[in-house]
PDB file of C-alpha atoms in Angstrom:
ATOM      1  CA  UNK O   1      -1.418  11.984 -12.071  1.00 89.00           C
ATOM      2  CA  UNK O   2       1.600   9.752 -11.924  1.00 96.00           C
ATOM      3  CA  UNK O   3       1.718   6.487 -13.816  1.00 98.00           C
ATOM      4  CA  UNK O   4       3.930   3.647 -12.680  1.00 98.00           C
ATOM      5  CA  UNK O   5       4.802   0.445 -14.528  1.00 98.00           C
ATOM      6  CA  UNK O   6       6.635  -2.580 -13.173  1.00 98.00           C
ATOM      7  CA  UNK O   7       8.860  -4.686 -15.419  1.00 98.00           C
ATOM      8  CA  UNK O   8      11.016  -7.731 -14.932  1.00 96.00           C
ATOM      9  CA  UNK O   9      11.039 -11.538 -15.101  1.00 96.00           C
ATOM     10  CA  UNK O  10       7.861 -13.326 -14.145  1.00 95.00           C
ATOM     11  CA  UNK O  11       9.681 -16.488 -13.081  1.00 96.00           C
ATOM     12  CA  UNK O  12      12.590 -16.778 -10.691  1.00 96.00           C
ATOM     13  CA  UNK O  13      14.267 -19.931  -9.403  1.00 95.00           C
ATOM     14  CA  UNK O  14      14.397 -20.513  -5.647  1.00 93.00           C
ATOM     15  CA  UNK O  15      17.421 -18.945  -3.946  1.00 90.00           C
ATOM     16  CA  UNK O  16      18.112 -16.719  -6.965  1.00 94.00           C
ATOM     17  CA  UNK O  17      17.700 -12.943  -7.034  1.00 96.00           C
ATOM     18  CA  UNK O  18      14.406 -11.319  -7.964  1.00 96.00           C
ATOM     19  CA  UNK O  19      14.903  -8.055  -9.873  1.00 97.00           C
ATOM     20  CA  UNK O  20      12.199  -5.593 -10.862  1.00 98.00           C
ATOM     21  CA  UNK O  21      12.172  -2.061 -12.218  1.00 98.00           C
ATOM     22  CA  UNK O  22       9.471   0.586 -11.918  1.00 98.00           C
ATOM     23  CA  UNK O  23       9.238   3.293 -14.556  1.00 98.00           C
ATOM     24  CA  UNK O  24       7.556   6.525 -13.521  1.00 98.00           C
ATOM     25  CA  UNK O  25       5.785   8.792 -16.001  1.00 98.00           C
ATOM     26  CA  UNK O  26       3.653  11.897 -15.653  1.00 97.00           C
ATOM     27  CA  UNK O  27       6.058  13.420 -13.135  1.00 97.00           C
ATOM     28  CA  UNK O  28       9.627  13.486 -11.915  1.00 97.00           C
ATOM     29  CA  UNK O  29      11.077  10.865  -9.627  1.00 98.00           C
ATOM     30  CA  UNK O  30      13.189  13.729  -8.235  1.00 97.00           C
ATOM     31  CA  UNK O  31      10.138  15.385  -6.709  1.00 96.00           C
ATOM     32  CA  UNK O  32      10.713  16.387  -3.100  1.00 95.00           C
ATOM     33  CA  UNK O  33       7.146  15.357  -2.196  1.00 95.00           C
ATOM     34  CA  UNK O  34       7.485  11.645  -2.838  1.00 97.00           C
ATOM     35  CA  UNK O  35       9.076   8.473  -1.662  1.00 97.00           C
ATOM     36  CA  UNK O  36       8.981   5.526  -4.053  1.00 98.00           C
ATOM     37  CA  UNK O  37       7.952   2.172  -2.666  1.00 98.00           C
ATOM     38  CA  UNK O  38       7.658  -1.530  -3.316  1.00 98.00           C
ATOM     39  CA  UNK O  39       4.788  -3.563  -1.872  1.00 98.00           C
ATOM     40  CA  UNK O  40       4.067  -7.238  -2.420  1.00 98.00           C
ATOM     41  CA  UNK O  41       1.020  -9.473  -2.066  1.00 98.00           C
ATOM     42  CA  UNK O  42       1.177 -13.279  -2.036  1.00 97.00           C
ATOM     43  CA  UNK O  43      -1.792 -14.862  -3.828  1.00 96.00           C
ATOM     44  CA  UNK O  44      -4.891 -14.630  -1.646  1.00 96.00           C
ATOM     45  CA  UNK O  45      -3.073 -12.751   1.122  1.00 97.00           C
ATOM     46  CA  UNK O  46      -2.553  -9.209   2.334  1.00 98.00           C
ATOM     47  CA  UNK O  47      -0.236  -6.354   1.450  1.00 98.00           C
ATOM     48  CA  UNK O  48       3.330  -6.229   2.735  1.00 98.00           C
ATOM     49  CA  UNK O  49       5.518  -3.135   2.463  1.00 98.00           C
ATOM     50  CA  UNK O  50       8.992  -4.117   1.251  1.00 98.00           C
ATOM     51  CA  UNK O  51      10.750  -0.765   1.313  1.00 98.00           C
ATOM     52  CA  UNK O  52      10.978   2.759  -0.043  1.00 98.00           C
ATOM     53  CA  UNK O  53      13.540   5.121  -1.516  1.00 98.00           C
ATOM     54  CA  UNK O  54      13.874   8.878  -1.838  1.00 97.00           C
ATOM     55  CA  UNK O  55      15.270  10.434  -4.992  1.00 97.00           C
ATOM     56  CA  UNK O  56      18.459  11.242  -3.088  1.00 97.00           C
ATOM     57  CA  UNK O  57      19.048   7.522  -2.656  1.00 96.00           C
ATOM     58  CA  UNK O  58      18.051   7.233   1.015  1.00 97.00           C
ATOM     59  CA  UNK O  59      16.462   3.847   1.591  1.00 97.00           C
ATOM     60  CA  UNK O  60      14.078   2.414   4.180  1.00 96.00           C
ATOM     61  CA  UNK O  61      13.330  -1.296   4.442  1.00 97.00           C
ATOM     62  CA  UNK O  62      10.894  -3.596   6.200  1.00 97.00           C
ATOM     63  CA  UNK O  63      12.944  -5.040   9.086  1.00 95.00           C
ATOM     64  CA  UNK O  64      11.745  -8.546   8.250  1.00 95.00           C
ATOM     65  CA  UNK O  65      13.240  -8.322   4.745  1.00 96.00           C
ATOM     66  CA  UNK O  66      16.090  -5.880   5.285  1.00 96.00           C
ATOM     67  CA  UNK O  67      18.892  -8.441   4.995  1.00 96.00           C
ATOM     68  CA  UNK O  68      17.682  -9.531   1.540  1.00 96.00           C
ATOM     69  CA  UNK O  69      16.484  -6.296  -0.083  1.00 97.00           C
ATOM     70  CA  UNK O  70      18.150  -3.559  -2.086  1.00 98.00           C
ATOM     71  CA  UNK O  71      16.213  -0.665  -3.607  1.00 98.00           C
ATOM     72  CA  UNK O  72      17.954   1.780  -5.925  1.00 98.00           C
ATOM     73  CA  UNK O  73      16.972   4.820  -7.991  1.00 98.00           C
ATOM     74  CA  UNK O  74      18.043   6.076 -11.408  1.00 98.00           C
ATOM     75  CA  UNK O  75      16.875   9.663 -11.714  1.00 97.00           C
ATOM     76  CA  UNK O  76      18.162   9.970 -15.294  1.00 97.00           C
ATOM     77  CA  UNK O  77      15.734   7.252 -16.382  1.00 98.00           C
ATOM     78  CA  UNK O  78      12.934   8.149 -13.935  1.00 98.00           C
ATOM     79  CA  UNK O  79      13.108   4.613 -12.579  1.00 98.00           C
ATOM     80  CA  UNK O  80      13.637   2.794  -9.324  1.00 98.00           C
ATOM     81  CA  UNK O  81      14.437  -0.855  -8.831  1.00 98.00           C
ATOM     82  CA  UNK O  82      14.077  -3.752  -6.422  1.00 98.00           C
ATOM     83  CA  UNK O  83      16.450  -6.624  -5.814  1.00 98.00           C
ATOM     84  CA  UNK O  84      15.400  -9.394  -3.441  1.00 96.00           C
ATOM     85  CA  UNK O  85      18.015 -12.036  -2.734  1.00 94.00           C
ATOM     86  CA  UNK O  86      17.304 -15.667  -1.922  1.00 84.00           C
ATOM     87  CA  UNK O  87      13.904 -15.505  -3.592  1.00 86.00           C
ATOM     88  CA  UNK O  88      11.308 -17.733  -1.960  1.00 90.00           C
ATOM     89  CA  UNK O  89       8.165 -15.682  -2.197  1.00 85.00           C
ATOM     90  CA  UNK O  90       5.682 -15.946  -5.044  1.00 95.00           C
ATOM     91  CA  UNK O  91       3.684 -12.740  -5.029  1.00 98.00           C
ATOM     92  CA  UNK O  92       2.332  -9.847  -7.007  1.00 98.00           C
ATOM     93  CA  UNK O  93       4.839  -7.020  -6.682  1.00 98.00           C
ATOM     94  CA  UNK O  94       3.595  -3.457  -6.843  1.00 98.00           C
ATOM     95  CA  UNK O  95       5.531  -0.239  -7.137  1.00 98.00           C
ATOM     96  CA  UNK O  96       3.841   2.861  -5.780  1.00 98.00           C
ATOM     97  CA  UNK O  97       4.382   6.551  -5.126  1.00 98.00           C
ATOM     98  CA  UNK O  98       4.178   7.672  -1.503  1.00 97.00           C
ATOM     99  CA  UNK O  99       3.133  11.290  -1.195  1.00 96.00           C
ATOM    100  CA  UNK O 100       3.955  13.314   1.877  1.00 91.00           C
ATOM    101  CA  UNK O 101       2.491  16.760   2.246  1.00 89.00           C
ATOM    102  CA  UNK O 102       0.924  19.151   4.738  1.00 87.00           C
ATOM    103  CA  UNK O 103      -2.143  18.192   6.727  1.00 82.00           C
ATOM    104  CA  UNK O 104      -1.060  14.628   7.575  1.00 83.00           C
ATOM    105  CA  UNK O 105      -1.160  13.768   3.879  1.00 89.00           C
ATOM    106  CA  UNK O 106       1.117  10.747   3.927  1.00 94.00           C
ATOM    107  CA  UNK O 107      -0.149   7.997   1.640  1.00 97.00           C
ATOM    108  CA  UNK O 108       0.377   5.853  -1.438  1.00 97.00           C
ATOM    109  CA  UNK O 109      -1.437   7.774  -4.148  1.00 96.00           C
ATOM    110  CA  UNK O 110      -0.465   6.005  -7.373  1.00 98.00           C
ATOM    111  CA  UNK O 111       0.251   2.347  -7.962  1.00 98.00           C
ATOM    112  CA  UNK O 112       1.531   0.241 -10.807  1.00 98.00           C
ATOM    113  CA  UNK O 113      -0.725  -2.517 -12.094  1.00 98.00           C
ATOM    114  CA  UNK O 114       1.382  -5.117 -10.324  1.00 98.00           C
ATOM    115  CA  UNK O 115       3.450  -7.948 -11.704  1.00 98.00           C
ATOM    116  CA  UNK O 116       3.247 -11.578 -10.640  1.00 98.00           C
ATOM    117  CA  UNK O 117       6.607 -13.122  -9.861  1.00 98.00           C
ATOM    118  CA  UNK O 118       6.543 -16.867  -9.433  1.00 97.00           C
ATOM    119  CA  UNK O 119       9.356 -18.548  -7.547  1.00 95.00           C
ATOM    120  CA  UNK O 120       9.737 -22.044  -8.896  1.00 93.00           C
ATOM    121  CA  UNK O 121      12.376 -24.372 -10.259  1.00 90.00           C
TER     122      UNK O 121
ATOM    123  CA  UNK H   1       7.636  -1.880  14.715  1.00 90.00           C
ATOM    124  CA  UNK H   2       4.027  -0.757  14.648  1.00 95.00           C
ATOM    125  CA  UNK H   3       1.581  -3.612  14.075  1.00 97.00           C
ATOM    126  CA  UNK H   4      -1.866  -3.036  12.567  1.00 98.00           C
ATOM    127  CA  UNK H   5      -4.741  -5.408  13.332  1.00 98.00           C
ATOM    128  CA  UNK H   6      -7.977  -5.304  11.385  1.00 98.00           C
ATOM    129  CA  UNK H   7     -11.288  -6.874  12.301  1.00 98.00           C
ATOM    130  CA  UNK H   8     -13.187  -8.689  11.130  1.00 98.00           C
ATOM    131  CA  UNK H   9     -11.062 -10.464   8.522  1.00 98.00           C
ATOM    132  CA  UNK H  10     -14.181 -10.926   6.433  1.00 98.00           C
ATOM    133  CA  UNK H  11     -17.856 -10.047   6.552  1.00 98.00           C
ATOM    134  CA  UNK H  12     -20.994 -10.666   4.560  1.00 97.00           C
ATOM    135  CA  UNK H  13     -23.413  -7.830   3.959  1.00 97.00           C
ATOM    136  CA  UNK H  14     -26.276  -6.843   1.710  1.00 96.00           C
ATOM    137  CA  UNK H  15     -26.636  -3.870  -0.594  1.00 96.00           C
ATOM    138  CA  UNK H  16     -27.810  -0.941   1.481  1.00 97.00           C
ATOM    139  CA  UNK H  17     -26.303  -2.185   4.736  1.00 97.00           C
ATOM    140  CA  UNK H  18     -24.136  -0.028   6.974  1.00 98.00           C
ATOM    141  CA  UNK H  19     -20.703  -1.631   7.284  1.00 98.00           C
ATOM    142  CA  UNK H  20     -18.013  -0.879   9.853  1.00 98.00           C
ATOM    143  CA  UNK H  21     -14.427  -2.143   9.771  1.00 98.00           C
ATOM    144  CA  UNK H  22     -12.000  -1.573  12.614  1.00 98.00           C
ATOM    145  CA  UNK H  23      -8.234  -1.173  12.700  1.00 98.00           C
ATOM    146  CA  UNK H  24      -6.111  -1.149  15.829  1.00 98.00           C
ATOM    147  CA  UNK H  25      -2.494  -0.014  16.090  1.00 98.00           C
ATOM    148  CA  UNK H  26      -0.030  -1.564  18.522  1.00 98.00           C
ATOM    149  CA  UNK H  27       0.919   1.940  19.717  1.00 97.00           C
ATOM    150  CA  UNK H  28      -0.471   5.405  19.295  1.00 97.00           C
ATOM    151  CA  UNK H  29      -0.249   6.694  15.725  1.00 97.00           C
ATOM    152  CA  UNK H  30      -2.148   9.946  16.277  1.00 96.00           C
ATOM    153  CA  UNK H  31      -4.281  10.284  13.138  1.00 96.00           C
ATOM    154  CA  UNK H  32      -1.709   8.918  10.681  1.00 96.00           C
ATOM    155  CA  UNK H  33      -4.013   6.253   9.315  1.00 97.00           C
ATOM    156  CA  UNK H  34      -5.112   5.585   5.746  1.00 98.00           C
ATOM    157  CA  UNK H  35      -7.701   3.257   4.231  1.00 98.00           C
ATOM    158  CA  UNK H  36      -7.469   1.574   0.825  1.00 98.00           C
ATOM    159  CA  UNK H  37      -9.911  -0.466  -1.252  1.00 98.00           C
ATOM    160  CA  UNK H  38      -8.646  -3.328  -3.403  1.00 98.00           C
ATOM    161  CA  UNK H  39     -10.729  -5.169  -5.958  1.00 98.00           C
ATOM    162  CA  UNK H  40      -9.721  -8.551  -7.314  1.00 97.00           C
ATOM    163  CA  UNK H  41      -6.818  -8.318  -9.726  1.00 96.00           C
ATOM    164  CA  UNK H  42      -6.363  -4.583  -9.188  1.00 98.00           C
ATOM    165  CA  UNK H  43      -4.010  -2.348  -7.274  1.00 98.00           C
ATOM    166  CA  UNK H  44      -5.240  -0.767  -4.040  1.00 98.00           C
ATOM    167  CA  UNK H  45      -6.993   2.586  -4.230  1.00 98.00           C
ATOM    168  CA  UNK H  46      -6.791   5.277  -1.554  1.00 98.00           C
ATOM    169  CA  UNK H  47     -10.131   6.055   0.087  1.00 98.00           C
ATOM    170  CA  UNK H  48      -9.373   7.912   3.328  1.00 98.00           C
ATOM    171  CA  UNK H  49      -6.198   9.610   4.594  1.00 96.00           C
ATOM    172  CA  UNK H  50      -5.332  11.136   7.954  1.00 96.00           C
ATOM    173  CA  UNK H  51      -7.999   8.956   9.592  1.00 97.00           C
ATOM    174  CA  UNK H  52     -11.000  10.911   8.320  1.00 97.00           C
ATOM    175  CA  UNK H  53     -10.172  12.912   5.181  1.00 96.00           C
ATOM    176  CA  UNK H  54     -11.920  11.693   2.051  1.00 97.00           C
ATOM    177  CA  UNK H  55      -9.674  11.365  -0.983  1.00 96.00           C
ATOM    178  CA  UNK H  56     -10.856  13.349  -3.986  1.00 96.00           C
ATOM    179  CA  UNK H  57     -13.376  11.445  -6.081  1.00 97.00           C
ATOM    180  CA  UNK H  58     -14.301   8.932  -3.379  1.00 98.00           C
ATOM    181  CA  UNK H  59     -18.055   8.696  -2.681  1.00 98.00           C
ATOM    182  CA  UNK H  60     -19.279  10.331   0.520  1.00 98.00           C
ATOM    183  CA  UNK H  61     -20.773   7.057   1.778  1.00 98.00           C
ATOM    184  CA  UNK H  62     -17.219   6.226   2.886  1.00 98.00           C
ATOM    185  CA  UNK H  63     -16.067   7.790   6.134  1.00 98.00           C
ATOM    186  CA  UNK H  64     -13.295   7.264   8.636  1.00 98.00           C
ATOM    187  CA  UNK H  65     -12.842   8.079  12.287  1.00 98.00           C
ATOM    188  CA  UNK H  66     -10.516   7.492  15.203  1.00 98.00           C
ATOM    189  CA  UNK H  67      -7.221   8.565  16.675  1.00 98.00           C
ATOM    190  CA  UNK H  68      -4.483   7.093  18.795  1.00 98.00           C
ATOM    191  CA  UNK H  69      -4.792   3.338  18.446  1.00 98.00           C
ATOM    192  CA  UNK H  70      -8.391   2.701  17.342  1.00 98.00           C
ATOM    193  CA  UNK H  71      -9.854   3.548  13.958  1.00 98.00           C
ATOM    194  CA  UNK H  72     -12.942   2.709  11.934  1.00 98.00           C
ATOM    195  CA  UNK H  73     -13.942   2.762   8.292  1.00 98.00           C
ATOM    196  CA  UNK H  74     -17.690   3.032   7.708  1.00 98.00           C
ATOM    197  CA  UNK H  75     -19.647   2.510   4.525  1.00 98.00           C
ATOM    198  CA  UNK H  76     -23.018   4.099   5.204  1.00 98.00           C
ATOM    199  CA  UNK H  77     -24.987   2.268   2.508  1.00 97.00           C
ATOM    200  CA  UNK H  78     -23.159  -0.571   0.799  1.00 97.00           C
ATOM    201  CA  UNK H  79     -23.274  -0.489  -2.987  1.00 96.00           C
ATOM    202  CA  UNK H  80     -22.575  -3.360  -5.410  1.00 95.00           C
ATOM    203  CA  UNK H  81     -19.258  -1.796  -6.421  1.00 96.00           C
ATOM    204  CA  UNK H  82     -18.085  -1.720  -2.784  1.00 97.00           C
ATOM    205  CA  UNK H  83     -17.564  -5.461  -2.537  1.00 94.00           C
ATOM    206  CA  UNK H  84     -13.803  -5.617  -2.179  1.00 98.00           C
ATOM    207  CA  UNK H  85     -11.032  -5.992   0.373  1.00 98.00           C
ATOM    208  CA  UNK H  86     -10.170  -3.030   2.587  1.00 98.00           C
ATOM    209  CA  UNK H  87      -6.797  -2.324   4.164  1.00 98.00           C
ATOM    210  CA  UNK H  88      -5.680   0.147   6.774  1.00 98.00           C
ATOM    211  CA  UNK H  89      -2.120   1.511   6.703  1.00 98.00           C
ATOM    212  CA  UNK H  90      -0.245   3.538   9.302  1.00 97.00           C
ATOM    213  CA  UNK H  91       1.916   6.509   8.327  1.00 95.00           C
ATOM    214  CA  UNK H  92       3.153   7.473  11.778  1.00 94.00           C
ATOM    215  CA  UNK H  93       6.644   6.145  11.191  1.00 90.00           C
ATOM    216  CA  UNK H  94       7.157   7.236   7.593  1.00 90.00           C
ATOM    217  CA  UNK H  95       8.783   6.397   5.357  1.00 90.00           C
ATOM    218  CA  UNK H  96       8.389   3.011   7.053  1.00 93.00           C
ATOM    219  CA  UNK H  97       4.746   1.943   6.866  1.00 96.00           C
ATOM    220  CA  UNK H  98       2.623  -1.028   7.872  1.00 97.00           C
ATOM    221  CA  UNK H  99      -0.592  -2.434   6.460  1.00 98.00           C
ATOM    222  CA  UNK H 100      -3.350  -4.188   8.314  1.00 98.00           C
ATOM    223  CA  UNK H 101      -4.255  -7.732   7.340  1.00 98.00           C
ATOM    224  CA  UNK H 102      -7.296  -6.723   5.328  1.00 98.00           C
ATOM    225  CA  UNK H 103     -11.075  -7.116   5.576  1.00 98.00           C
ATOM    226  CA  UNK H 104     -12.927  -8.815   2.743  1.00 98.00           C
ATOM    227  CA  UNK H 105     -16.463  -7.530   2.222  1.00 98.00           C
ATOM    228  CA  UNK H 106     -18.609 -10.146   0.520  1.00 96.00           C
ATOM    229  CA  UNK H 107     -22.160 -10.276  -0.734  1.00 88.00           C
ATOM    230  CA  UNK H 108     -24.668 -11.885   1.625  1.00 88.00           C
TER     231      UNK H 108
END
């Protein structure tokens, strides 16, 4: 079972860049069966997929956030990271592993505990 | 982009009730539909994948059905630990995915 842990500042000023890192343990981020994703949840609201990355570095972003988001991977550290420019969105940010396998098995199977990032001056 | 619409957004039910939540996709997604349960302050947990396959360790009172654009999650006999928010998520366009807006199941 994979374990994921988010880390990064809990407070970001408006218009600055939000940066988070997810450390993966219990497995390799270079696995061919996984994408690695970021999902956020404003307080009291629903889940929003931000984007995902494959160990090769291929990235996929939510069209509504694409102009502001960069996701990167560091296979040597078993980590992937999120940068969100022009921060304006207080939310809990989750990192998660997205498994894709035979039999329509395409789902997020392990999640970090989530980290609250507050955007405030 | 594929949009996912859940209904109702919230419901009140009693222990032992049968509960049904629906999820509709804006276009056909075959059976690429997952259901998650989220309790307050916790990360979501996978319940059902591929529309009707029960994730290992999930109680059999949870079931899923549907294909194309219309899907349902059913809890056959609601238990106290089932009070939570439930989300559907489409995997037809992976690695891009979309979540539904959520359905909060509350105690009547």
